[in-house]
PDB file of C-alpha atoms in Angstrom:
ATOM      1  CA  MET A 277    -105.014-122.333 -26.544  1.00 94.00           C
ATOM      2  CA  ASN A 278    -103.105-120.484 -23.812  1.00 98.00           C
ATOM      3  CA  ILE A 279     -99.673-119.076 -24.619  1.00 98.00           C
ATOM      4  CA  ILE A 280     -97.406-117.182 -22.238  1.00 98.00           C
ATOM      5  CA  GLN A 281     -94.648-114.767 -23.167  1.00 98.00           C
ATOM      6  CA  ILE A 282     -91.364-114.258 -21.335  1.00 98.00           C
ATOM      7  CA  GLY A 283     -89.651-110.951 -22.103  1.00 96.00           C
ATOM      8  CA  THR A 284     -91.315-107.884 -23.581  1.00 94.00           C
ATOM      9  CA  GLY A 285     -88.361-105.673 -24.485  1.00 86.00           C
ATOM     10  CA  GLY A 286     -86.925-105.034 -27.954  1.00 83.00           C
ATOM     11  CA  PHE A 287     -88.797-107.123 -30.485  1.00 87.00           C
ATOM     12  CA  GLY A 288     -90.806-108.952 -27.793  1.00 91.00           C
ATOM     13  CA  LYS A 289     -93.457-106.234 -27.657  1.00 93.00           C
ATOM     14  CA  ASN A 290     -94.450-107.185 -31.210  1.00 96.00           C
ATOM     15  CA  HIS A 291     -94.919-110.837 -30.246  1.00 97.00           C
ATOM     16  CA  ALA A 292     -97.234-109.803 -27.410  1.00 97.00           C
ATOM     17  CA  ARG A 293     -99.278-107.648 -29.772  1.00 97.00           C
ATOM     18  CA  ILE A 294     -99.829-110.480 -32.258  1.00 98.00           C
ATOM     19  CA  LEU A 295    -100.436-113.177 -29.639  1.00 98.00           C
ATOM     20  CA  SER A 296    -103.093-110.933 -28.133  1.00 98.00           C
ATOM     21  CA  GLN A 297    -104.528-110.302 -31.594  1.00 97.00           C
ATOM     22  CA  PHE A 298    -104.878-114.076 -32.067  1.00 97.00           C
ATOM     23  CA  GLY A 299    -106.581-114.305 -28.661  1.00 97.00           C
ATOM     24  CA  VAL A 300    -104.057-116.765 -27.217  1.00 98.00           C
ATOM     25  CA  LEU A 301    -101.918-114.585 -24.910  1.00 98.00           C
ATOM     26  CA  SER A 302    -102.658-115.744 -21.371  1.00 97.00           C
ATOM     27  CA  ALA A 303     -99.835-114.289 -19.233  1.00 98.00           C
ATOM     28  CA  ILE A 304     -96.777-112.038 -19.401  1.00 97.00           C
ATOM     29  CA  CYS A 305     -93.465-112.511 -17.607  1.00 97.00           C
ATOM     30  CA  ASP A 306     -90.680-109.932 -17.475  1.00 96.00           C
ATOM     31  CA  ALA A 307     -87.829-109.482 -15.006  1.00 94.00           C
ATOM     32  CA  ASP A 308     -88.682-105.771 -15.038  1.00 94.00           C
ATOM     33  CA  GLU A 309     -91.711-105.762 -12.738  1.00 94.00           C
ATOM     34  CA  SER A 310     -93.081-102.429 -13.965  1.00 95.00           C
ATOM     35  CA  ARG A 311     -92.788-103.502 -17.595  1.00 95.00           C
ATOM     36  CA  ALA A 312     -94.542-106.785 -16.812  1.00 96.00           C
ATOM     37  CA  GLU A 313     -97.328-104.853 -15.102  1.00 96.00           C
ATOM     38  CA  ASP A 314     -97.665-102.423 -18.033  1.00 96.00           C
ATOM     39  CA  PHE A 315     -97.990-105.230 -20.573  1.00 97.00           C
ATOM     40  CA  GLY A 316    -100.315-107.211 -18.321  1.00 96.00           C
ATOM     41  CA  LYS A 317    -102.657-104.227 -18.087  1.00 97.00           C
ATOM     42  CA  LYS A 318    -102.350-103.429 -21.796  1.00 97.00           C
ATOM     43  CA  TYR A 319    -103.453-106.925 -22.846  1.00 97.00           C
ATOM     44  CA  SER A 320    -105.642-107.742 -19.813  1.00 97.00           C
ATOM     45  CA  VAL A 321    -103.612-110.789 -18.745  1.00 97.00           C
ATOM     46  CA  ASN A 322    -101.839-111.810 -15.555  1.00 97.00           C
ATOM     47  CA  HIS A 323     -98.251-110.632 -15.188  1.00 97.00           C
ATOM     48  CA  TYR A 324     -95.240-112.016 -13.334  1.00 97.00           C
ATOM     49  CA  SER A 325     -91.606-111.074 -12.742  1.00 96.00           C
ATOM     50  CA  SER A 326     -90.306-114.661 -12.567  1.00 95.00           C
ATOM     51  CA  LEU A 327     -90.973-117.794 -14.599  1.00 96.00           C
ATOM     52  CA  ASP A 328     -91.256-119.926 -11.461  1.00 96.00           C
ATOM     53  CA  SER A 329     -94.103-117.829 -10.060  1.00 96.00           C
ATOM     54  CA  LEU A 330     -95.865-117.900 -13.433  1.00 96.00           C
ATOM     55  CA  MET A 331     -95.553-121.674 -13.772  1.00 96.00           C
ATOM     56  CA  ASN A 332     -96.901-122.176 -10.259  1.00 95.00           C
ATOM     57  CA  SER A 333     -99.993-120.128 -11.061  1.00 96.00           C
ATOM     58  CA  GLU A 334    -100.817-120.554 -14.745  1.00 96.00           C
ATOM     59  CA  LYS A 335    -101.929-123.384 -17.003  1.00 97.00           C
ATOM     60  CA  PHE A 336    -100.649-122.976 -20.555  1.00 98.00           C
ATOM     61  CA  ASP A 337     -99.846-124.912 -23.730  1.00 98.00           C
ATOM     62  CA  ALA A 338     -96.867-123.002 -25.112  1.00 98.00           C
ATOM     63  CA  ALA A 339     -94.393-120.244 -24.382  1.00 98.00           C
ATOM     64  CA  PHE A 340     -92.500-117.546 -26.244  1.00 98.00           C
ATOM     65  CA  VAL A 341     -88.998-116.793 -24.971  1.00 98.00           C
ATOM     66  CA  CYS A 342     -88.072-113.240 -26.048  1.00 96.00           C
ATOM     67  CA  THR A 343     -85.213-112.521 -23.647  1.00 95.00           C
ATOM     68  CA  PRO A 344     -81.448-111.911 -24.104  1.00 91.00           C
ATOM     69  CA  THR A 345     -79.648-114.774 -25.865  1.00 91.00           C
ATOM     70  CA  SER A 346     -77.633-115.726 -22.777  1.00 92.00           C
ATOM     71  CA  THR A 347     -80.882-116.623 -20.942  1.00 95.00           C
ATOM     72  CA  HIS A 348     -82.507-118.711 -23.691  1.00 97.00           C
ATOM     73  CA  PHE A 349     -81.121-122.108 -22.710  1.00 98.00           C
ATOM     74  CA  ASP A 350     -82.144-122.120 -19.046  1.00 97.00           C
ATOM     75  CA  LEU A 351     -85.628-120.751 -19.731  1.00 98.00           C
ATOM     76  CA  ALA A 352     -86.346-123.060 -22.678  1.00 98.00           C
ATOM     77  CA  LYS A 353     -84.991-126.091 -20.794  1.00 98.00           C
ATOM     78  CA  LYS A 354     -87.321-125.489 -17.852  1.00 98.00           C
ATOM     79  CA  LEU A 355     -90.325-125.114 -20.169  1.00 98.00           C
ATOM     80  CA  LEU A 356     -89.472-128.205 -22.216  1.00 98.00           C
ATOM     81  CA  GLU A 357     -89.007-130.253 -19.049  1.00 98.00           C
ATOM     82  CA  HIS A 358     -92.631-129.354 -18.235  1.00 97.00           C
ATOM     83  CA  LYS A 359     -93.654-130.568 -21.715  1.00 98.00           C
ATOM     84  CA  LYS A 360     -94.534-127.148 -23.098  1.00 98.00           C
ATOM     85  CA  ASN A 361     -94.233-126.174 -26.765  1.00 98.00           C
ATOM     86  CA  VAL A 362     -91.566-123.491 -27.015  1.00 98.00           C
ATOM     87  CA  PHE A 363     -90.789-120.681 -29.443  1.00 98.00           C
ATOM     88  CA  VAL A 364     -87.366-119.118 -28.744  1.00 98.00           C
ATOM     89  CA  GLU A 365     -86.341-115.898 -30.442  1.00 96.00           C
ATOM     90  CA  LYS A 366     -83.214-116.191 -32.554  1.00 95.00           C
ATOM     91  CA  PRO A 367     -80.572-117.335 -31.990  1.00 95.00           C
ATOM     92  CA  MET A 368     -82.060-120.296 -30.156  1.00 97.00           C
ATOM     93  CA  THR A 369     -78.997-120.585 -27.918  1.00 96.00           C
ATOM     94  CA  TYR A 370     -75.573-118.988 -27.749  1.00 93.00           C
ATOM     95  CA  LEU A 371     -73.831-122.383 -27.817  1.00 96.00           C
ATOM     96  CA  SER A 372     -74.813-125.013 -30.370  1.00 97.00           C
ATOM     97  CA  ARG A 373     -74.324-127.830 -27.840  1.00 97.00           C
ATOM     98  CA  GLU A 374     -77.008-126.198 -25.677  1.00 98.00           C
ATOM     99  CA  GLY A 375     -79.284-126.121 -28.702  1.00 98.00           C
ATOM    100  CA  GLU A 376     -78.661-129.831 -29.245  1.00 98.00           C
ATOM    101  CA  ASP A 377     -79.625-130.496 -25.622  1.00 98.00           C
ATOM    102  CA  LEU A 378     -82.897-128.613 -26.101  1.00 98.00           C
ATOM    103  CA  LEU A 379     -83.569-130.493 -29.338  1.00 98.00           C
ATOM    104  CA  LYS A 380     -83.168-133.852 -27.570  1.00 98.00           C
ATOM    105  CA  LEU A 381     -85.414-132.728 -24.727  1.00 98.00           C
ATOM    106  CA  ALA A 382     -88.143-131.561 -27.124  1.00 98.00           C
ATOM    107  CA  LYS A 383     -88.049-134.891 -28.978  1.00 98.00           C
ATOM    108  CA  LYS A 384     -88.131-136.845 -25.718  1.00 98.00           C
ATOM    109  CA  ASN A 385     -91.192-134.946 -24.472  1.00 98.00           C
ATOM    110  CA  LYS A 386     -92.842-134.847 -27.929  1.00 97.00           C
ATOM    111  CA  VAL A 387     -93.325-131.085 -28.025  1.00 98.00           C
ATOM    112  CA  ILE A 388     -92.567-128.453 -30.656  1.00 98.00           C
ATOM    113  CA  LEU A 389     -89.381-126.403 -30.368  1.00 98.00           C
ATOM    114  CA  THR A 390     -88.729-123.648 -32.893  1.00 98.00           C
ATOM    115  CA  SER A 391     -86.781-120.403 -33.222  1.00 98.00           C
ATOM    116  CA  GLY A 392     -87.554-116.971 -34.639  1.00 97.00           C
ATOM    117  CA  TYR A 393     -85.959-117.015 -38.075  1.00 98.00           C
ATOM    118  CA  ILE A 394     -88.580-114.661 -39.377  1.00 97.00           C
ATOM    119  CA  GLU A 395     -87.310-114.145 -42.922  1.00 97.00           C
ATOM    120  CA  ARG A 396     -88.600-117.588 -43.924  1.00 98.00           C
ATOM    121  CA  PHE A 397     -92.027-115.976 -43.563  1.00 98.00           C
ATOM    122  CA  ASN A 398     -91.187-112.818 -45.515  1.00 97.00           C
ATOM    123  CA  PRO A 399     -93.279-112.789 -48.726  1.00 96.00           C
ATOM    124  CA  ALA A 400     -90.232-111.618 -50.707  1.00 96.00           C
ATOM    125  CA  VAL A 401     -88.237-114.663 -49.575  1.00 97.00           C
ATOM    126  CA  SER A 402     -91.209-116.976 -50.139  1.00 96.00           C
ATOM    127  CA  LEU A 403     -91.523-115.760 -53.731  1.00 96.00           C
ATOM    128  CA  VAL A 404     -87.809-116.284 -54.420  1.00 96.00           C
ATOM    129  CA  LYS A 405     -88.048-119.721 -52.769  1.00 97.00           C
ATOM    130  CA  GLU A 406     -90.874-120.577 -55.182  1.00 96.00           C
ATOM    131  CA  TYR A 407     -88.771-119.496 -58.186  1.00 96.00           C
ATOM    132  CA  VAL A 408     -85.767-121.484 -56.959  1.00 96.00           C
ATOM    133  CA  LYS A 409     -87.827-124.606 -56.252  1.00 96.00           C
ATOM    134  CA  THR A 410     -89.444-124.596 -59.708  1.00 97.00           C
ATOM    135  CA  LYS A 411     -86.180-123.500 -61.389  1.00 96.00           C
ATOM    136  CA  LYS A 412     -88.184-120.862 -63.260  1.00 96.00           C
ATOM    137  CA  TYR A 413     -85.001-118.857 -63.814  1.00 97.00           C
ATOM    138  CA  GLY A 414     -82.539-121.735 -63.731  1.00 97.00           C
ATOM    139  CA  GLU A 415     -80.381-123.026 -60.904  1.00 97.00           C
ATOM    140  CA  LEU A 416     -79.628-120.791 -57.915  1.00 98.00           C
ATOM    141  CA  ILE A 417     -75.880-120.108 -58.002  1.00 98.00           C
ATOM    142  CA  MET A 418     -75.128-117.285 -55.586  1.00 98.00           C
ATOM    143  CA  LEU A 419     -76.788-115.250 -52.834  1.00 98.00           C
ATOM    144  CA  GLU A 420     -75.708-111.807 -51.627  1.00 98.00           C
ATOM    145  CA  PHE A 421     -77.125-110.265 -48.430  1.00 98.00           C
ATOM    146  CA  HIS A 422     -76.746-106.703 -47.129  1.00 97.00           C
ATOM    147  CA  ARG A 423     -78.125-105.932 -43.669  1.00 95.00           C
ATOM    148  CA  GLU A 424     -77.083-102.578 -42.224  1.00 93.00           C
ATOM    149  CA  ASN A 425     -78.227 -99.994 -39.674  1.00 89.00           C
ATOM    150  CA  ARG A 426     -77.049 -98.012 -36.673  1.00 81.00           C
ATOM    151  CA  MET A 427     -76.195-100.045 -33.601  1.00 71.00           C
ATOM    152  CA  PRO A 428     -79.336-100.992 -31.610  1.00 68.00           C
ATOM    153  CA  ASN A 429     -79.073 -99.863 -27.985  1.00 68.00           C
ATOM    154  CA  HIS A 430     -80.860-102.911 -26.550  1.00 62.00           C
ATOM    155  CA  ILE A 431     -78.392-105.519 -27.876  1.00 65.00           C
ATOM    156  CA  LYS A 432     -75.723-105.981 -25.203  1.00 67.00           C
ATOM    157  CA  ASP A 433     -74.830-109.659 -24.898  1.00 75.00           C
ATOM    158  CA  VAL A 434     -73.961-110.599 -28.513  1.00 84.00           C
ATOM    159  CA  GLY A 435     -72.382-109.027 -31.574  1.00 90.00           C
ATOM    160  CA  ILE A 436     -73.734-108.545 -35.059  1.00 93.00           C
ATOM    161  CA  ILE A 437     -73.107-112.140 -36.200  1.00 95.00           C
ATOM    162  CA  TYR A 438     -75.426-113.635 -33.577  1.00 93.00           C
ATOM    163  CA  ASP A 439     -77.961-110.809 -33.669  1.00 90.00           C
ATOM    164  CA  THR A 440     -78.145-109.961 -37.366  1.00 93.00           C
ATOM    165  CA  SER A 441     -76.104-112.222 -39.667  1.00 97.00           C
ATOM    166  CA  VAL A 442     -77.930-115.308 -38.373  1.00 97.00           C
ATOM    167  CA  HIS A 443     -81.059-114.188 -40.257  1.00 97.00           C
ATOM    168  CA  ASP A 444     -79.193-114.373 -43.555  1.00 98.00           C
ATOM    169  CA  ILE A 445     -77.350-117.576 -42.632  1.00 98.00           C
ATOM    170  CA  ASP A 446     -80.735-119.225 -42.103  1.00 98.00           C
ATOM    171  CA  THR A 447     -82.240-117.672 -45.248  1.00 98.00           C
ATOM    172  CA  ALA A 448     -79.306-118.924 -47.341  1.00 98.00           C
ATOM    173  CA  MET A 449     -79.837-122.486 -46.104  1.00 98.00           C
ATOM    174  CA  TRP A 450     -83.601-122.140 -46.715  1.00 98.00           C
ATOM    175  CA  LEU A 451     -83.141-120.949 -50.304  1.00 98.00           C
ATOM    176  CA  PHE A 452     -80.381-123.411 -51.198  1.00 98.00           C
ATOM    177  CA  ASP A 453     -82.213-126.177 -49.287  1.00 97.00           C
ATOM    178  CA  ASP A 454     -78.800-127.284 -48.090  1.00 97.00           C
ATOM    179  CA  VAL A 455     -76.149-126.708 -45.425  1.00 98.00           C
ATOM    180  CA  PRO A 456     -72.755-125.128 -46.139  1.00 98.00           C
ATOM    181  CA  GLU A 457     -69.509-127.081 -46.209  1.00 98.00           C
ATOM    182  CA  VAL A 458     -67.189-124.200 -45.323  1.00 98.00           C
ATOM    183  CA  VAL A 459     -67.320-120.796 -43.616  1.00 98.00           C
ATOM    184  CA  PHE A 460     -64.873-117.916 -44.014  1.00 98.00           C
ATOM    185  CA  ALA A 461     -65.405-114.624 -42.201  1.00 98.00           C
ATOM    186  CA  ARG A 462     -63.913-111.265 -41.325  1.00 98.00           C
ATOM    187  CA  SER A 463     -65.272-109.102 -38.515  1.00 97.00           C
ATOM    188  CA  GLY A 464     -64.301-106.244 -36.233  1.00 95.00           C
ATOM    189  CA  LYS A 465     -65.614-103.756 -33.716  1.00 92.00           C
ATOM    190  CA  ILE A 466     -65.738 -99.978 -33.631  1.00 91.00           C
ATOM    191  CA  ARG A 467     -68.475 -98.958 -31.181  1.00 84.00           C
ATOM    192  CA  HIS A 468     -69.785-102.204 -29.653  1.00 80.00           C
ATOM    193  CA  GLU A 469     -68.350-104.511 -26.988  1.00 84.00           C
ATOM    194  CA  HIS A 470     -68.661-107.359 -29.518  1.00 87.00           C
ATOM    195  CA  GLU A 471     -68.153-107.294 -33.300  1.00 90.00           C
ATOM    196  CA  ASP A 472     -70.269-104.663 -35.054  1.00 91.00           C
ATOM    197  CA  PHE A 473     -69.366-105.414 -38.662  1.00 95.00           C
ATOM    198  CA  ALA A 474     -68.850-108.745 -40.418  1.00 97.00           C
ATOM    199  CA  THR A 475     -68.643-110.309 -43.835  1.00 98.00           C
ATOM    200  CA  ILE A 476     -69.270-114.042 -44.047  1.00 98.00           C
ATOM    201  CA  MET A 477     -68.847-116.400 -46.982  1.00 98.00           C
ATOM    202  CA  LEU A 478     -70.737-119.684 -46.893  1.00 98.00           C
ATOM    203  CA  GLY A 479     -69.543-122.286 -49.377  1.00 98.00           C
ATOM    204  CA  PHE A 480     -72.116-124.881 -50.451  1.00 98.00           C
ATOM    205  CA  LYS A 481     -71.598-127.918 -52.663  1.00 97.00           C
ATOM    206  CA  ASP A 482     -71.202-127.466 -56.434  1.00 96.00           C
ATOM    207  CA  ASN A 483     -69.409-124.129 -55.844  1.00 96.00           C
ATOM    208  CA  ARG A 484     -72.603-122.339 -54.811  1.00 98.00           C
ATOM    209  CA  VAL A 485     -71.991-119.490 -52.391  1.00 98.00           C
ATOM    210  CA  ALA A 486     -73.685-117.002 -50.077  1.00 98.00           C
ATOM    211  CA  ILE A 487     -72.018-113.700 -49.144  1.00 98.00           C
ATOM    212  CA  ILE A 488     -73.413-112.068 -46.010  1.00 98.00           C
ATOM    213  CA  SER A 489     -72.442-108.475 -45.218  1.00 98.00           C
ATOM    214  CA  SER A 490     -73.721-106.952 -41.960  1.00 96.00           C
ATOM    215  CA  ASN A 491     -72.855-103.836 -39.981  1.00 95.00           C
ATOM    216  CA  TRP A 492     -74.103-101.570 -37.190  1.00 92.00           C
ATOM    217  CA  ILE A 493     -72.284 -98.554 -38.634  1.00 92.00           C
ATOM    218  CA  THR A 494     -74.298 -97.420 -41.658  1.00 89.00           C
ATOM    219  CA  PRO A 495     -76.677 -94.566 -40.681  1.00 89.00           C
ATOM    220  CA  ILE A 496     -79.542 -95.846 -42.843  1.00 91.00           C
ATOM    221  CA  ARG A 497     -81.456 -99.120 -42.513  1.00 93.00           C
ATOM    222  CA  VAL A 498     -80.724-101.588 -45.328  1.00 95.00           C
ATOM    223  CA  ARG A 499     -82.222-105.091 -45.626  1.00 96.00           C
ATOM    224  CA  LYS A 500     -81.645-106.448 -49.136  1.00 97.00           C
ATOM    225  CA  PHE A 501     -80.565-109.602 -50.933  1.00 98.00           C
ATOM    226  CA  ASN A 502     -79.807-110.752 -54.475  1.00 98.00           C
ATOM    227  CA  ALA A 503     -80.304-114.248 -55.850  1.00 98.00           C
ATOM    228  CA  VAL A 504     -78.134-114.974 -58.886  1.00 98.00           C
ATOM    229  CA  CYS A 505     -79.701-117.726 -61.009  1.00 98.00           C
ATOM    230  CA  GLY A 506     -78.685-119.256 -64.320  1.00 97.00           C
ATOM    231  CA  ASP A 507     -81.117-117.102 -66.326  1.00 97.00           C
ATOM    232  CA  ALA A 508     -81.777-114.101 -64.095  1.00 98.00           C
ATOM    233  CA  ILE A 509     -80.759-112.015 -61.113  1.00 98.00           C
ATOM    234  CA  ILE A 510     -83.537-111.561 -58.568  1.00 98.00           C
ATOM    235  CA  SER A 511     -83.203-108.536 -56.284  1.00 97.00           C
ATOM    236  CA  SER A 512     -85.293-108.353 -53.138  1.00 96.00           C
ATOM    237  CA  ASP A 513     -85.902-105.986 -50.247  1.00 96.00           C
ATOM    238  CA  PHE A 514     -86.817-107.512 -46.884  1.00 96.00           C
ATOM    239  CA  ILE A 515     -88.439-104.242 -45.735  1.00 95.00           C
ATOM    240  CA  THR A 516     -90.571-103.239 -48.754  1.00 95.00           C
ATOM    241  CA  GLN A 517     -90.991-106.916 -49.784  1.00 96.00           C
ATOM    242  CA  GLU A 518     -90.420-105.833 -53.395  1.00 96.00           C
ATOM    243  CA  VAL A 519     -88.915-108.367 -55.800  1.00 96.00           C
ATOM    244  CA  LYS A 520     -87.290-107.378 -59.099  1.00 97.00           C
ATOM    245  CA  ILE A 521     -86.357-109.930 -61.769  1.00 98.00           C
ATOM    246  CA  GLU A 522     -83.817-109.006 -64.440  1.00 98.00           C
ATOM    247  CA  THR A 523     -83.307-111.257 -67.463  1.00 97.00           C
ATOM    248  CA  SER A 524     -81.903-110.803 -70.982  1.00 95.00           C
ATOM    249  CA  LEU A 525     -85.420-109.747 -72.023  1.00 94.00           C
ATOM    250  CA  GLY A 526     -85.646-106.916 -69.478  1.00 96.00           C
ATOM    251  CA  ALA A 527     -86.887-106.292 -65.932  1.00 97.00           C
ATOM    252  CA  GLU A 528     -90.080-107.381 -64.203  1.00 95.00           C
ATOM    253  CA  ILE A 529     -91.515-106.510 -60.776  1.00 95.00           C
ATOM    254  CA  PRO A 530     -94.118-109.108 -59.773  1.00 93.00           C
ATOM    255  CA  ARG A 531     -96.939-107.759 -57.633  1.00 79.00           C
ATOM    256  CA  LYS A 532     -97.598-109.386 -54.306  1.00 79.00           C
ATOM    257  CA  GLU A 533     -99.534-108.247 -51.255  1.00 86.00           C
ATOM    258  CA  MET A 534     -97.459-107.136 -48.271  1.00 93.00           C
ATOM    259  CA  GLU A 535     -97.877-109.266 -45.152  1.00 96.00           C
ATOM    260  CA  GLU A 536     -96.354-109.052 -41.678  1.00 97.00           C
ATOM    261  CA  PRO A 537     -93.765-111.861 -41.433  1.00 97.00           C
ATOM    262  CA  LEU A 538     -94.047-112.073 -37.629  1.00 98.00           C
ATOM    263  CA  LEU A 539     -97.792-112.643 -37.859  1.00 98.00           C
ATOM    264  CA  LEU A 540     -97.225-115.462 -40.377  1.00 98.00           C
ATOM    265  CA  GLU A 541     -94.476-116.937 -38.180  1.00 98.00           C
ATOM    266  CA  ILE A 542     -96.644-116.995 -35.050  1.00 98.00           C
ATOM    267  CA  LYS A 543     -99.576-118.368 -37.041  1.00 98.00           C
ATOM    268  CA  ASN A 544     -97.356-121.246 -38.233  1.00 98.00           C
ATOM    269  CA  PHE A 545     -96.337-122.047 -34.639  1.00 98.00           C
ATOM    270  CA  ILE A 546     -99.948-122.111 -33.437  1.00 98.00           C
ATOM    271  CA  SER A 547    -101.064-124.206 -36.433  1.00 98.00           C
ATOM    272  CA  ALA A 548     -98.225-126.679 -35.831  1.00 98.00           C
ATOM    273  CA  ILE A 549     -99.284-127.117 -32.184  1.00 97.00           C
ATOM    274  CA  GLU A 550    -102.841-127.759 -33.361  1.00 97.00           C
ATOM    275  CA  GLY A 551    -101.559-130.322 -35.886  1.00 96.00           C
ATOM    276  CA  LYS A 552    -102.816-128.287 -38.856  1.00 95.00           C
ATOM    277  CA  ASP A 553     -99.412-127.399 -40.330  1.00 95.00           C
ATOM    278  CA  ASN A 554     -95.755-128.411 -40.242  1.00 97.00           C
ATOM    279  CA  ILE A 555     -93.378-126.163 -38.334  1.00 98.00           C
ATOM    280  CA  ARG A 556     -91.348-124.215 -40.891  1.00 97.00           C
ATOM    281  CA  VAL A 557     -88.257-123.563 -38.752  1.00 98.00           C
ATOM    282  CA  LYS A 558     -87.214-126.849 -37.180  1.00 98.00           C
ATOM    283  CA  ALA A 559     -85.047-126.947 -34.085  1.00 98.00           C
ATOM    284  CA  GLU A 560     -82.373-128.718 -36.176  1.00 97.00           C
ATOM    285  CA  ASP A 561     -82.280-125.685 -38.495  1.00 97.00           C
ATOM    286  CA  ALA A 562     -81.765-123.353 -35.544  1.00 98.00           C
ATOM    287  CA  VAL A 563     -78.929-125.521 -34.176  1.00 98.00           C
ATOM    288  CA  ASN A 564     -77.199-125.508 -37.574  1.00 98.00           C
ATOM    289  CA  THR A 565     -77.468-121.719 -37.777  1.00 98.00           C
ATOM    290  CA  THR A 566     -75.787-121.416 -34.376  1.00 97.00           C
ATOM    291  CA  LYS A 567     -73.042-123.819 -35.470  1.00 98.00           C
ATOM    292  CA  ILE A 568     -72.382-121.646 -38.518  1.00 98.00           C
ATOM    293  CA  ALA A 569     -72.361-118.471 -36.383  1.00 97.00           C
ATOM    294  CA  GLU A 570     -69.822-120.143 -34.072  1.00 97.00           C
ATOM    295  CA  ALA A 571     -67.719-121.077 -37.105  1.00 98.00           C
ATOM    296  CA  ALA A 572     -67.920-117.518 -38.472  1.00 98.00           C
ATOM    297  CA  LEU A 573     -66.658-116.075 -35.183  1.00 96.00           C
ATOM    298  CA  LEU A 574     -63.859-118.649 -35.065  1.00 97.00           C
ATOM    299  CA  SER A 575     -62.899-117.991 -38.688  1.00 98.00           C
ATOM    300  CA  SER A 576     -62.771-114.220 -38.120  1.00 96.00           C
ATOM    301  CA  GLN A 577     -60.542-114.720 -35.071  1.00 94.00           C
ATOM    302  CA  LYS A 578     -58.157-117.174 -36.767  1.00 96.00           C
ATOM    303  CA  GLY A 579     -58.245-115.719 -40.286  1.00 96.00           C
ATOM    304  CA  THR A 580     -58.777-119.143 -41.811  1.00 97.00           C
ATOM    305  CA  PRO A 581     -61.739-121.057 -43.282  1.00 98.00           C
ATOM    306  CA  VAL A 582     -63.665-123.407 -40.999  1.00 98.00           C
ATOM    307  CA  TYR A 583     -64.936-126.634 -42.540  1.00 98.00           C
ATOM    308  CA  LEU A 584     -68.237-128.025 -41.366  1.00 97.00           C
ATOM    309  CA  ASP A 585     -69.951-131.385 -41.246  1.00 94.00           C
ATOM    310  CA  LEU A 586     -73.607-130.477 -40.800  1.00 94.00           C
ATOM    311  CA  LYS A 587     -76.689-132.622 -41.380  1.00 84.00           C
TER     312      LYS A 587
END
């Protein structure tokens, strides 16, 4: 299988590393010609500074789009029109209607379209998902997410909701196995052009709720979530992948091997192309996450809840 990668800045360098490790990276494209050349030499693949020149020269099965959010739609559309399988880093598009257009195009051309909601592949989340599915500790009632760190210098075109909160929006839907009915949010900005702190409440049916707190102000890196179930509270850390279960009988920390979520995510994409596995993050999921992010921004601007009708 031959897979190309567009964009090698920020998190993209990690995608290139793993694609090369799997032996499927066939070409690199980056608007920064020197960066493209550096990565091409590093992984012994051809490099290009434009997608058009790459597509005229290379034969490939799939592409990774790891560029700024504002560029995702045009790049993914061109690739899908050429019947390529496409992985787009999160969020899939800035506008949900653009995501819907990509979804239709992928279905029409019978190719896989997915987005980089990596926490679905985090072993800590997978373990909690297993507990929720089997109802080992009762029904899942409430989720609380805390995602904090200093403002990243490379994020220019979106605020914290689109860059950071979307991870927890997607994880909440994954764990509840449902879509929210209402969104209420507060956000503001201190140092960034866009919002750099936000708190979002997602209301699901049967009064279940997810509270998502994100900021680019806290000097230390925090990536944690709590799952409140009928018979226990399960605390998890996205970074250490540790899970702690507290019940009336005491606390337990189940042991599980650490794994790199990005490696598992890319492996799932490759396996899905080969027909060996189902894609875990469907394009429909990515579109819904963008719709909720749009609603959160609107709610924070208007100061009122936004009701949703998602499928």
